[in-house]
Amino acid sequence: MSLDVADPAARPDTCLPQVASGPMSRHRSVGVLVGEGEHAVQVGGGAPIVVQSMTNTDTADIEGTIKQVAALARAGSELVRITVDRDEAAAAVPHIRERLDKLGVHVPLIGDFHYIGHKLLADHPACATALAKYRINPGNVGFKDKKDRQFSAIIELAIKHDKAVRIGANWGSLDQDLLTVLMDENAKSSNPIDARAVTREAMVRSALYSAERAEELGLSKNRIILSAKVSAVQDLITVYQMLAARSDYAIHLGLTEAGMGSKGIVASSAALGILLQQGIGDTIRVSLTPEPGGDRTVEVKVAQEILQTMGFRTFVPLVAACPGCGRTTSTTFQELARDIQSFIHTEMPNWRTIYPGVETLNVAVMGCIVNGPGESKHADIGISLPGTGEAPAAPVFIDGKKALTLRGATIAADFKTLVIDYIEKRFGTGTRAAE
């Protein structure tokens, strides 16, 4: 069997680069419903790209897990994955689901299973019922003669409980039997490729073989989502390009072990941005390592910002602000931009229910006369604050027209009030909302 597959990284590209004017059309995938009834979330099939996240609590800690799931859901996570690694965790899942529903948090829960998922699901049918989707890794679902038996057991339970399944191959826990076979084949080939390319091929085949086996067992294609996660950006891009080229399963995107802080954010944004631009990906997770005691919801916000910045979805109002320069020695515009952005993020969970469409709002907070008026005119509401040496006057533009000029020590507070008034008039029950 030849390994000279459509792997862009396996040989040099001799084509001239093409300039794209916008996102490519979405990769066609079969839609998968995760969850039930009005709270179900569709992944793939042309649905908007879904944001998901994962808890880092011990699932057996019911209170801690409920608190974090609720925080992730409030931040905008549309699916939340939890670890189910032992009996205590499996036993806690139905209680977590019940308590979340009582709190009005109906986000679908995904069970993350490794090694003994077949046993936990069989021994804890209430857990199998409470979860909306099972995530299994073909690299550690079982080994040797147990592999197919244990994989089959999970799939049969998913069929029994009518649950979706994500089959997630991972670079760090790849099916070693498959990798060995492909390495041997490559070594005997007259035109061998490098070992890294063979590993990428093993990743893709592991996911596809497992999906085909799941279908043979009776799991419908509209219950299957695939992923193939690695930690290196270029490898991730190539693997997902290969996966999309060779199947129409719904695809979960994510750079595994992305890292902490700016490193993780930049790496995830670079990898996911390229794939999304190519139309690949139906649901995404940004796997950030939080600071000790840090806010787990940051990964949700980053995922949302990637999708919103690229124009795929709209989650929160945008605040445009200049970076500052020698003309803007005052920190007033920086503080105002920060305050407006923070205020918007804090109020969004409530605003979503009372101000439909508020997420499309654009606000501009500019620091001087150079680009201030122009940027403010392009925003729904914007202000050009006085820079160094400028008159202490701040023109405010609303819907592209100069509405008034603010002066004095209360410019920042006055503008914040104007933003709130604008939101209420445009997205509330006023005349603008009826337009």
PDB file of C-alpha atoms in Angstrom, residues 23 40 55 61 116 129 150 167 249 324 329 344 371 405 426:
ATOM      1  CA  PRO A  23     -13.030  32.370   3.566  1.00  0.00           C
ATOM      2  CA  ALA A  40     -29.525  20.161  21.421  1.00  0.00           C
ATOM      3  CA  THR A  55     -13.502  21.332  32.850  1.00  0.00           C
ATOM      4  CA  ASP A  61     -16.319  16.793  43.053  1.00  0.00           C
ATOM      5  CA  ILE A 116     -12.069   1.811  30.755  1.00  0.00           C
ATOM      6  CA  THR A 129     -27.978   8.507  29.809  1.00  0.00           C
ATOM      7  CA  GLN A 150     -13.882  -2.654  24.026  1.00  0.00           C
ATOM      8  CA  ILE A 167     -13.587   9.617  17.852  1.00  0.00           C
ATOM      9  CA  TYR A 249     -17.703  13.401   8.942  1.00  0.00           C
ATOM     10  CA  GLY A 324      -1.495  54.493  21.442  1.00  0.00           C
ATOM     11  CA  THR A 329       0.316  60.259  26.270  1.00  0.00           C
ATOM     12  CA  ILE A 344     -19.813  44.595  27.956  1.00  0.00           C
ATOM     13  CA  ASN A 371      -7.694  58.209  12.969  1.00  0.00           C
ATOM     14  CA  THR A 405     -18.924  66.895  21.700  1.00  0.00           C
ATOM     15  CA  ARG A 426     -31.322  50.212  19.475  1.00  0.00           C
TER      16      ARG A 426
END
